[in-house]
N, CA and C atoms as an extended XYZ file, in Angstrom:
405
Properties=species:S:1:pos:R:3:atomname:S:1:resname:S:1:resid:I:1 pbc="F F F"
N         0.820       -1.200        0.000 N   UNK     1
C         0.000        0.000        0.000 CA  UNK     1
C         0.862        1.263        0.000 C   UNK     1
N         1.897        1.279        0.831 N   UNK     2
C         2.783        2.436        0.887 CA  UNK     2
C         3.563        2.598       -0.420 C   UNK     2
N         3.919        1.462       -1.044 N   UNK     3
C         4.650        1.542       -2.314 CA  UNK     3
C         3.784        2.184       -3.398 C   UNK     3
N         2.479        1.911       -3.376 N   UNK     4
C         1.574        2.540       -4.345 CA  UNK     4
C         1.528        4.056       -4.157 C   UNK     4
N         1.595        4.484       -2.911 N   UNK     5
C         1.593        5.916       -2.618 CA  UNK     5
C         2.841        6.582       -3.190 C   UNK     5
N         4.011        5.939       -3.031 N   UNK     6
C         5.246        6.507       -3.568 CA  UNK     6
C         5.234        6.530       -5.097 C   UNK     6
N         4.681        5.497       -5.704 N   UNK     7
C         4.555        5.476       -7.167 CA  UNK     7
C         3.635        6.600       -7.628 C   UNK     7
N         2.531        6.812       -6.914 N   UNK     8
C         1.610        7.900       -7.242 CA  UNK     8
C         2.321        9.252       -7.131 C   UNK     8
N         3.106        9.445       -6.058 N   UNK     9
C         3.856       10.695       -5.899 CA  UNK     9
C         4.873       10.874       -7.027 C   UNK     9
N         5.536        9.798       -7.429 N   UNK    10
C         6.502        9.877       -8.533 CA  UNK    10
C         5.802       10.294       -9.824 C   UNK    10
N         4.601        9.784      -10.055 N   UNK    11
C         3.850       10.161      -11.255 CA  UNK    11
C         3.392       11.616      -11.177 C   UNK    11
N         3.053       12.079       -9.985 N   UNK    12
C         2.685       13.491       -9.806 CA  UNK    12
C         3.881       14.398      -10.097 C   UNK    12
N         5.056       14.001       -9.652 N   UNK    13
C         6.269       14.783       -9.925 CA  UNK    13
C         6.542       14.797      -11.425 C   UNK    13
N         6.335       13.674      -12.089 N   UNK    14
C         6.521       13.618      -13.543 CA  UNK    14
C         5.545       14.553      -14.257 C   UNK    14
N         4.302       14.561      -13.828 N   UNK    15
C         3.308       15.466      -14.412 CA  UNK    15
C         3.695       16.918      -14.172 C   UNK    15
N         4.148       17.228      -12.971 N   UNK    16
C         4.547       18.595      -12.649 CA  UNK    16
C         5.758       19.021      -13.486 C   UNK    16
N         6.683       18.103      -13.721 N   UNK    17
C         7.827       18.402      -14.590 CA  UNK    17
C         7.362       18.761      -15.991 C   UNK    17
N         6.377       18.034      -16.469 N   UNK    18
C         5.842       18.315      -17.802 CA  UNK    18
C         5.171       19.690      -17.834 C   UNK    18
N         4.422       20.025      -16.793 N   UNK    19
C         3.787       21.341      -16.724 CA  UNK    19
C         4.844       22.449      -16.705 C   UNK    19
N         5.915       22.246      -15.955 N   UNK    20
C         6.992       23.250      -15.904 CA  UNK    20
C         7.671       23.394      -17.261 C   UNK    20
N         7.860       22.280      -17.952 N   UNK    21
C         8.472       22.343      -19.279 CA  UNK    21
C         7.583       23.127      -20.242 C   UNK    21
N         6.280       22.890      -20.193 N   UNK    22
C         5.349       23.636      -21.045 CA  UNK    22
C         5.395       25.120      -20.699 C   UNK    22
N         5.467       25.448      -19.425 N   UNK    23
C         5.539       26.850      -19.001 CA  UNK    23
C         6.786       27.522      -19.551 C   UNK    23
N         7.898       26.824      -19.528 N   UNK    24
C         9.149       27.403      -20.030 CA  UNK    24
C         9.089       27.578      -21.540 C   UNK    24
N         8.539       26.610      -22.237 N   UNK    25
C         8.414       26.738      -23.692 CA  UNK    25
C         7.473       27.884      -24.043 C   UNK    25
N         6.404       28.072      -23.270 N   UNK    26
C         5.497       29.192      -23.522 CA  UNK    26
C         6.196       30.541      -23.347 C   UNK    26
N         7.200       30.588      -22.478 N   UNK    27
C         7.901       31.853      -22.259 CA  UNK    27
C         8.741       32.266      -23.465 C   UNK    27
N         8.972       31.365      -24.393 N   UNK    28
C         9.740       31.691      -25.591 CA  UNK    28
C         8.914       32.466      -26.608 C   UNK    28
N         7.606       32.462      -26.454 N   UNK    29
C         6.723       33.134      -27.402 CA  UNK    29
C         6.159       34.396      -26.752 C   UNK    29
N         6.408       35.541      -27.368 N   UNK    30
C         5.974       36.801      -26.753 CA  UNK    30
C         4.457       36.866      -26.574 C   UNK    30
N         4.053       37.301      -25.406 N   UNK    31
C         2.644       37.526      -25.139 CA  UNK    31
C         1.853       36.301      -24.719 C   UNK    31
N         2.376       35.109      -24.925 N   UNK    32
C         1.614       33.908      -24.614 CA  UNK    32
C         1.450       33.745      -23.101 C   UNK    32
N         2.443       34.164      -22.330 N   UNK    33
C         2.344       34.026      -20.877 CA  UNK    33
C         1.244       34.898      -20.277 C   UNK    33
N         0.772       35.896      -21.027 N   UNK    34
C        -0.285       36.774      -20.529 CA  UNK    34
C        -1.671       36.311      -20.954 C   UNK    34
N        -1.739       35.210      -21.686 N   UNK    35
C        -3.024       34.619      -22.049 CA  UNK    35
C        -3.525       33.795      -20.863 C   UNK    35
N        -4.784       33.404      -20.869 N   UNK    36
C        -5.297       32.585      -19.757 CA  UNK    36
C        -4.525       31.278      -19.562 C   UNK    36
N        -4.137       30.639      -20.662 N   UNK    37
C        -3.369       29.395      -20.561 CA  UNK    37
C        -1.995       29.676      -19.952 C   UNK    37
N        -1.338       30.725      -20.422 N   UNK    38
C        -0.036       31.095      -19.881 CA  UNK    38
C        -0.096       31.480      -18.417 C   UNK    38
N        -1.158       32.179      -18.035 N   UNK    39
C        -1.321       32.559      -16.631 CA  UNK    39
C        -1.520       31.323      -15.747 C   UNK    39
N        -2.245       30.328      -16.260 N   UNK    40
C        -2.417       29.086      -15.507 CA  UNK    40
C        -1.078       28.420      -15.242 C   UNK    40
N        -0.278       28.268      -16.312 N   UNK    41
C         1.018       27.618      -16.152 CA  UNK    41
C         1.944       28.441      -15.253 C   UNK    41
N         1.881       29.744      -15.356 N   UNK    42
C         2.698       30.600      -14.487 CA  UNK    42
C         2.291       30.447      -13.030 C   UNK    42
N         0.998       30.414      -12.776 N   UNK    43
C         0.507       30.279      -11.405 CA  UNK    43
C         0.924       28.945      -10.799 C   UNK    43
N         0.887       27.890      -11.593 N   UNK    44
C         1.201       26.560      -11.085 CA  UNK    44
C         2.713       26.353      -10.935 C   UNK    44
N         3.496       26.845      -11.871 N   UNK    45
C         4.916       26.493      -11.929 CA  UNK    45
C         5.869       27.542      -11.363 C   UNK    45
N         5.508       28.815      -11.436 N   UNK    46
C         6.449       29.858      -11.015 CA  UNK    46
C         6.881       29.782       -9.548 C   UNK    46
N         6.012       29.415       -8.613 N   UNK    47
C         6.506       29.328       -7.230 CA  UNK    47
C         7.683       28.361       -7.079 C   UNK    47
N         7.624       27.220       -7.764 N   UNK    48
C         8.736       26.272       -7.692 CA  UNK    48
C         9.955       26.783       -8.452 C   UNK    48
N         9.741       27.300       -9.658 N   UNK    49
C        10.863       27.790      -10.463 CA  UNK    49
C        11.547       28.986       -9.804 C   UNK    49
N        10.789       29.807       -9.103 N   UNK    50
C        11.373       30.974       -8.426 CA  UNK    50
C        12.314       30.583       -7.293 C   UNK    50
N        12.127       29.410       -6.726 N   UNK    51
C        13.063       28.935       -5.701 CA  UNK    51
C        14.485       28.865       -6.239 C   UNK    51
N        14.629       28.479       -7.501 N   UNK    52
C        15.944       28.334       -8.098 CA  UNK    52
C        16.446       29.641       -8.697 C   UNK    52
N        15.561       30.563       -9.010 N   UNK    53
C        15.973       31.862       -9.547 CA  UNK    53
C        16.613       32.735       -8.478 C   UNK    53
N        16.401       32.414       -7.219 N   UNK    54
C        16.971       33.201       -6.124 CA  UNK    54
C        18.481       33.026       -5.996 C   UNK    54
N        18.997       31.904       -6.463 N   UNK    55
C        20.416       31.636       -6.299 CA  UNK    55
C        21.245       32.538       -7.192 C   UNK    55
N        22.222       33.147       -6.630 N   UNK    56
C        23.073       34.100       -7.331 CA  UNK    56
C        23.891       33.449       -8.443 C   UNK    56
N        24.208       32.195       -8.272 N   UNK    57
C        25.042       31.489       -9.241 CA  UNK    57
C        24.389       31.419      -10.624 C   UNK    57
N        23.063       31.456      -10.677 N   UNK    58
C        22.353       31.358      -11.952 CA  UNK    58
C        22.189       32.708      -12.644 C   UNK    58
N        22.521       33.802      -11.966 N   UNK    59
C        22.276       35.131      -12.511 CA  UNK    59
C        23.508       35.751      -13.165 C   UNK    59
N        24.577       35.005      -13.307 N   UNK    60
C        25.818       35.558      -13.848 CA  UNK    60
C        25.862       35.580      -15.368 C   UNK    60
N        24.847       35.127      -16.025 N   UNK    61
C        24.847       35.131      -17.484 CA  UNK    61
C        23.502       35.666      -17.980 C   UNK    61
N        23.445       36.072      -19.253 N   UNK    62
C        22.189       36.586      -19.791 CA  UNK    62
C        21.123       35.496      -19.955 C   UNK    62
N        21.543       34.229      -19.943 N   UNK    63
C        20.609       33.120      -20.082 CA  UNK    63
C        20.262       32.599      -18.687 C   UNK    63
N        18.986       32.361      -18.445 N   UNK    64
C        18.524       31.867      -17.150 CA  UNK    64
C        18.650       30.342      -17.116 C   UNK    64
N        19.636       29.854      -16.362 N   UNK    65
C        19.859       28.416      -16.248 CA  UNK    65
C        19.114       27.792      -15.069 C   UNK    65
N        18.406       28.593      -14.302 N   UNK    66
C        17.736       28.061      -13.118 CA  UNK    66
C        16.706       26.969      -13.438 C   UNK    66
N        15.959       27.030      -14.561 N   UNK    67
C        15.020       25.939      -14.837 CA  UNK    67
C        15.708       24.587      -15.028 C   UNK    67
N        16.918       24.599      -15.538 N   UNK    68
C        17.634       23.336      -15.728 CA  UNK    68
C        17.875       22.670      -14.378 C   UNK    68
N        18.281       23.459      -13.396 N   UNK    69
C        18.529       22.904      -12.071 CA  UNK    69
C        17.221       22.544      -11.366 C   UNK    69
N        16.169       23.278      -11.665 N   UNK    70
C        14.863       22.924      -11.109 CA  UNK    70
C        14.408       21.574      -11.660 C   UNK    70
N        14.604       21.354      -12.965 N   UNK    71
C        14.250       20.069      -13.558 CA  UNK    71
C        15.129       18.947      -13.017 C   UNK    71
N        16.394       19.244      -12.774 N   UNK    72
C        17.273       18.234      -12.200 CA  UNK    72
C        16.776       17.827      -10.815 C   UNK    72
N        16.344       18.798      -10.021 N   UNK    73
C        15.818       18.489       -8.684 CA  UNK    73
C        14.547       17.647       -8.787 C   UNK    73
N        13.662       17.995       -9.715 N   UNK    74
C        12.444       17.200       -9.899 CA  UNK    74
C        12.766       15.791      -10.375 C   UNK    74
N        13.759       15.673      -11.229 N   UNK    75
C        14.150       14.359      -11.734 CA  UNK    75
C        14.718       13.489      -10.616 C   UNK    75
N        15.532       14.074       -9.767 N   UNK    76
C        16.085       13.329       -8.634 CA  UNK    76
C        14.961       12.899       -7.693 C   UNK    76
N        14.037       13.809       -7.414 N   UNK    77
C        12.912       13.484       -6.544 CA  UNK    77
C        12.075       12.355       -7.129 C   UNK    77
N        11.837       12.404       -8.421 N   UNK    78
C        11.051       11.354       -9.064 CA  UNK    78
C        11.775       10.009       -8.977 C   UNK    78
N        13.075       10.005       -9.170 N   UNK    79
C        13.848        8.769       -9.079 CA  UNK    79
C        13.784        8.178       -7.670 C   UNK    79
N        13.932        9.027       -6.668 N   UNK    80
C        13.873        8.560       -5.277 CA  UNK    80
C        12.488        7.995       -4.956 C   UNK    80
N        11.446        8.706       -5.364 N   UNK    81
C        10.086        8.228       -5.091 CA  UNK    81
C         9.791        6.917       -5.820 C   UNK    81
N        10.277        6.785       -7.044 N   UNK    82
C        10.082        5.538       -7.784 CA  UNK    82
C        10.807        4.383       -7.099 C   UNK    82
N        12.013        4.664       -6.606 N   UNK    83
C        12.765        3.618       -5.911 CA  UNK    83
C        12.058        3.214       -4.614 C   UNK    83
N        11.512        4.185       -3.907 N   UNK    84
C        10.781        3.875       -2.674 CA  UNK    84
C         9.478        3.140       -2.970 C   UNK    84
N         8.949        3.334       -4.157 N   UNK    85
C         7.702        2.674       -4.537 CA  UNK    85
C         7.881        1.257       -5.020 C   UNK    85
N         9.112        0.829       -5.176 N   UNK    86
C         9.363       -0.535       -5.600 CA  UNK    86
C         8.988       -1.478       -4.456 C   UNK    86
N         8.140       -2.481       -4.712 N   UNK    87
C         7.705       -3.365       -3.626 CA  UNK    87
C         8.870       -4.189       -3.066 C   UNK    87
N         8.782       -4.501       -1.805 N   UNK    88
C         9.756       -5.342       -1.104 CA  UNK    88
C        11.171       -4.791       -1.183 C   UNK    88
N        11.295       -3.488       -0.991 N   UNK    89
C        12.611       -2.858       -1.039 CA  UNK    89
C        13.372       -3.191        0.225 C   UNK    89
N        14.605       -3.662        0.038 N   UNK    90
C        15.519       -3.875        1.155 CA  UNK    90
C        16.694       -2.946        0.944 C   UNK    90
N        17.123       -2.306        1.994 N   UNK    91
C        18.244       -1.380        1.879 CA  UNK    91
C        19.536       -2.180        1.926 C   UNK    91
N        20.225       -2.195        0.795 N   UNK    92
C        21.513       -2.869        0.686 CA  UNK    92
C        22.489       -1.913        0.014 C   UNK    92
N        23.761       -2.274        0.051 N   UNK    93
C        24.772       -1.443       -0.600 CA  UNK    93
C        24.504       -1.359       -2.104 C   UNK    93
N        24.126       -2.473       -2.697 N   UNK    94
C        23.801       -2.486       -4.119 CA  UNK    94
C        22.589       -1.615       -4.430 C   UNK    94
N        21.601       -1.651       -3.549 N   UNK    95
C        20.409       -0.822       -3.741 CA  UNK    95
C        20.719        0.651       -3.649 C   UNK    95
N        21.585        1.016       -2.703 N   UNK    96
C        21.985        2.420       -2.560 CA  UNK    96
C        22.777        2.865       -3.793 C   UNK    96
N        23.693        2.021       -4.267 N   UNK    97
C        24.455        2.358       -5.480 CA  UNK    97
C        23.530        2.481       -6.687 C   UNK    97
N        22.565        1.582       -6.773 N   UNK    98
C        21.588        1.650       -7.853 CA  UNK    98
C        20.821        2.963       -7.818 C   UNK    98
N        20.426        3.372       -6.630 N   UNK    99
C        19.682        4.623       -6.475 CA  UNK    99
C        20.539        5.823       -6.866 C   UNK    99
N        21.794        5.840       -6.447 N   UNK   100
C        22.699        6.946       -6.789 CA  UNK   100
C        22.939        6.997       -8.292 C   UNK   100
N        23.202        5.841       -8.894 N   UNK   101
C        23.420        5.801      -10.349 CA  UNK   101
C        22.148        6.208      -11.082 C   UNK   101
N        20.996        5.768      -10.581 N   UNK   102
C        19.725        6.151      -11.192 CA  UNK   102
C        19.492        7.653      -11.134 C   UNK   102
N        19.835        8.278      -10.004 N   UNK   103
C        19.663        9.731       -9.880 CA  UNK   103
C        20.603       10.462      -10.834 C   UNK   103
N        21.846       10.013      -10.903 N   UNK   104
C        22.801       10.651      -11.819 CA  UNK   104
C        22.322       10.490      -13.255 C   UNK   104
N        21.878        9.296      -13.611 N   UNK   105
C        21.404        9.064      -14.974 CA  UNK   105
C        20.170        9.912      -15.277 C   UNK   105
N        19.291       10.099      -14.326 N   UNK   106
C        18.099       10.896      -14.587 CA  UNK   106
C        18.475       12.354      -14.857 C   UNK   106
N        19.482       12.862      -14.178 N   UNK   107
C        19.940       14.232      -14.432 CA  UNK   107
C        20.587       14.317      -15.814 C   UNK   107
N        21.436       13.333      -16.148 N   UNK   108
C        22.086       13.321      -17.468 CA  UNK   108
C        21.039       13.198      -18.564 C   UNK   108
N        20.072       12.320      -18.365 N   UNK   109
C        19.007       12.138      -19.358 CA  UNK   109
C        18.213       13.421      -19.551 C   UNK   109
N        17.975       14.132      -18.469 N   UNK   110
C        17.263       15.395      -18.567 CA  UNK   110
C        18.045       16.393      -19.420 C   UNK   110
N        19.360       16.528      -19.165 N   UNK   111
C        20.167       17.459      -19.938 CA  UNK   111
C        20.211       17.068      -21.415 C   UNK   111
N        20.276       15.790      -21.688 N   UNK   112
C        20.251       15.331      -23.083 CA  UNK   112
C        18.917       15.709      -23.729 C   UNK   112
N        17.814       15.541      -23.018 N   UNK   113
C        16.503       15.902      -23.565 CA  UNK   113
C        16.397       17.405      -23.812 C   UNK   113
N        16.921       18.209      -22.894 N   UNK   114
C        16.896       19.672      -23.085 CA  UNK   114
C        17.709       20.049      -24.313 C   UNK   114
N        18.889       19.465      -24.455 N   UNK   115
C        19.709       19.763      -25.634 CA  UNK   115
C        19.008       19.332      -26.914 C   UNK   115
N        18.295       18.218      -26.868 N   UNK   116
C        17.550       17.760      -28.034 CA  UNK   116
C        16.429       18.729      -28.392 C   UNK   116
N        15.712       19.215      -27.401 N   UNK   117
C        14.635       20.192      -27.649 CA  UNK   117
C        15.222       21.476      -28.236 C   UNK   117
N        16.328       21.953      -27.666 N   UNK   118
C        16.971       23.167      -28.186 CA  UNK   118
C        17.422       22.957      -29.623 C   UNK   118
N        17.989       21.790      -29.909 N   UNK   119
C        18.438       21.489      -31.271 CA  UNK   119
C        17.262       21.492      -32.247 C   UNK   119
N        16.157       20.880      -31.863 N   UNK   120
C        14.988       20.825      -32.742 CA  UNK   120
C        14.415       22.222      -32.969 C   UNK   120
N        14.332       23.023      -31.921 N   UNK   121
C        13.826       24.391      -32.068 CA  UNK   121
C        14.739       25.197      -32.985 C   UNK   121
N        16.040       25.082      -32.791 N   UNK   122
C        16.976       25.820      -33.668 CA  UNK   122
C        16.868       25.350      -35.108 C   UNK   122
N        16.697       24.051      -35.306 N   UNK   123
C        16.553       23.519      -36.656 CA  UNK   123
C        15.302       24.082      -37.319 C   UNK   123
N        14.204       24.125      -36.592 N   UNK   124
C        12.958       24.668      -37.141 CA  UNK   124
C        13.119       26.147      -37.473 C   UNK   124
N        13.749       26.902      -36.562 N   UNK   125
C        13.955       28.335      -36.812 CA  UNK   125
C        14.840       28.535      -38.034 C   UNK   125
N        15.907       27.771      -38.152 N   UNK   126
C        16.790       27.901      -39.312 CA  UNK   126
C        16.077       27.532      -40.607 C   UNK   126
N        15.251       26.500      -40.578 N   UNK   127
C        14.504       26.131      -41.778 CA  UNK   127
C        13.489       27.202      -42.147 C   UNK   127
N        12.879       27.820      -41.148 N   UNK   128
C        11.917       28.892      -41.429 CA  UNK   128
C        12.627       30.104      -42.012 C   UNK   128
N        13.816       30.403      -41.545 N   UNK   129
C        14.562       31.547      -42.086 CA  UNK   129
C        14.949       31.308      -43.533 C   UNK   129
N        15.336       30.084      -43.858 N   UNK   130
C        15.711       29.765      -45.238 CA  UNK   130
C        14.519       29.880      -46.164 C   UNK   130
N        13.340       29.441      -45.671 N   UNK   131
C        12.125       29.538      -46.488 CA  UNK   131
C        11.740       30.995      -46.708 C   UNK   131
N        11.911       31.863      -45.731 N   UNK   132
C        11.573       33.267      -45.866 CA  UNK   132
C        12.527       33.938      -46.856 C   UNK   132
N        13.795       33.560      -46.834 N   UNK   133
C        14.773       34.132      -47.733 CA  UNK   133
C        14.560       33.781      -49.190 C   UNK   133
N        13.919       32.660      -49.491 N   UNK   134
C        13.686       32.228      -50.856 CA  UNK   134
C        12.552       32.965      -51.531 C   UNK   134
N        11.652       33.562      -50.736 N   UNK   135
C        10.477       34.215      -51.313 CA  UNK   135
C        10.783       35.540      -51.883 C   UNK   135
């Protein structure tokens, strides 16, 4: 019963990560954040994202890297909750190593996914610019 609760929490964290990702993508389009849909995503996600914007280390460049670290924290939390939701969990050295490797991999996987999204967006923008230049 308790394992089902942890699995449910892990799925909630996954859903929240998706909502935060949508909120960040909406911020790339001018004016969309002021629409009702944008306001919903801002209301739901900004309190969590603002926790990471407070850190001075993220403000040293013109690009806001705080969402990346916020997603990393959500990914680690989801990994821990999923591990706790595994039935008949026994704490062993191998289990702890598995959990640590799983958390590291989830952060790496997240960064790879972000780079993939950025690459796809840049590819689309470049293709649109080429099409505009031909007309």
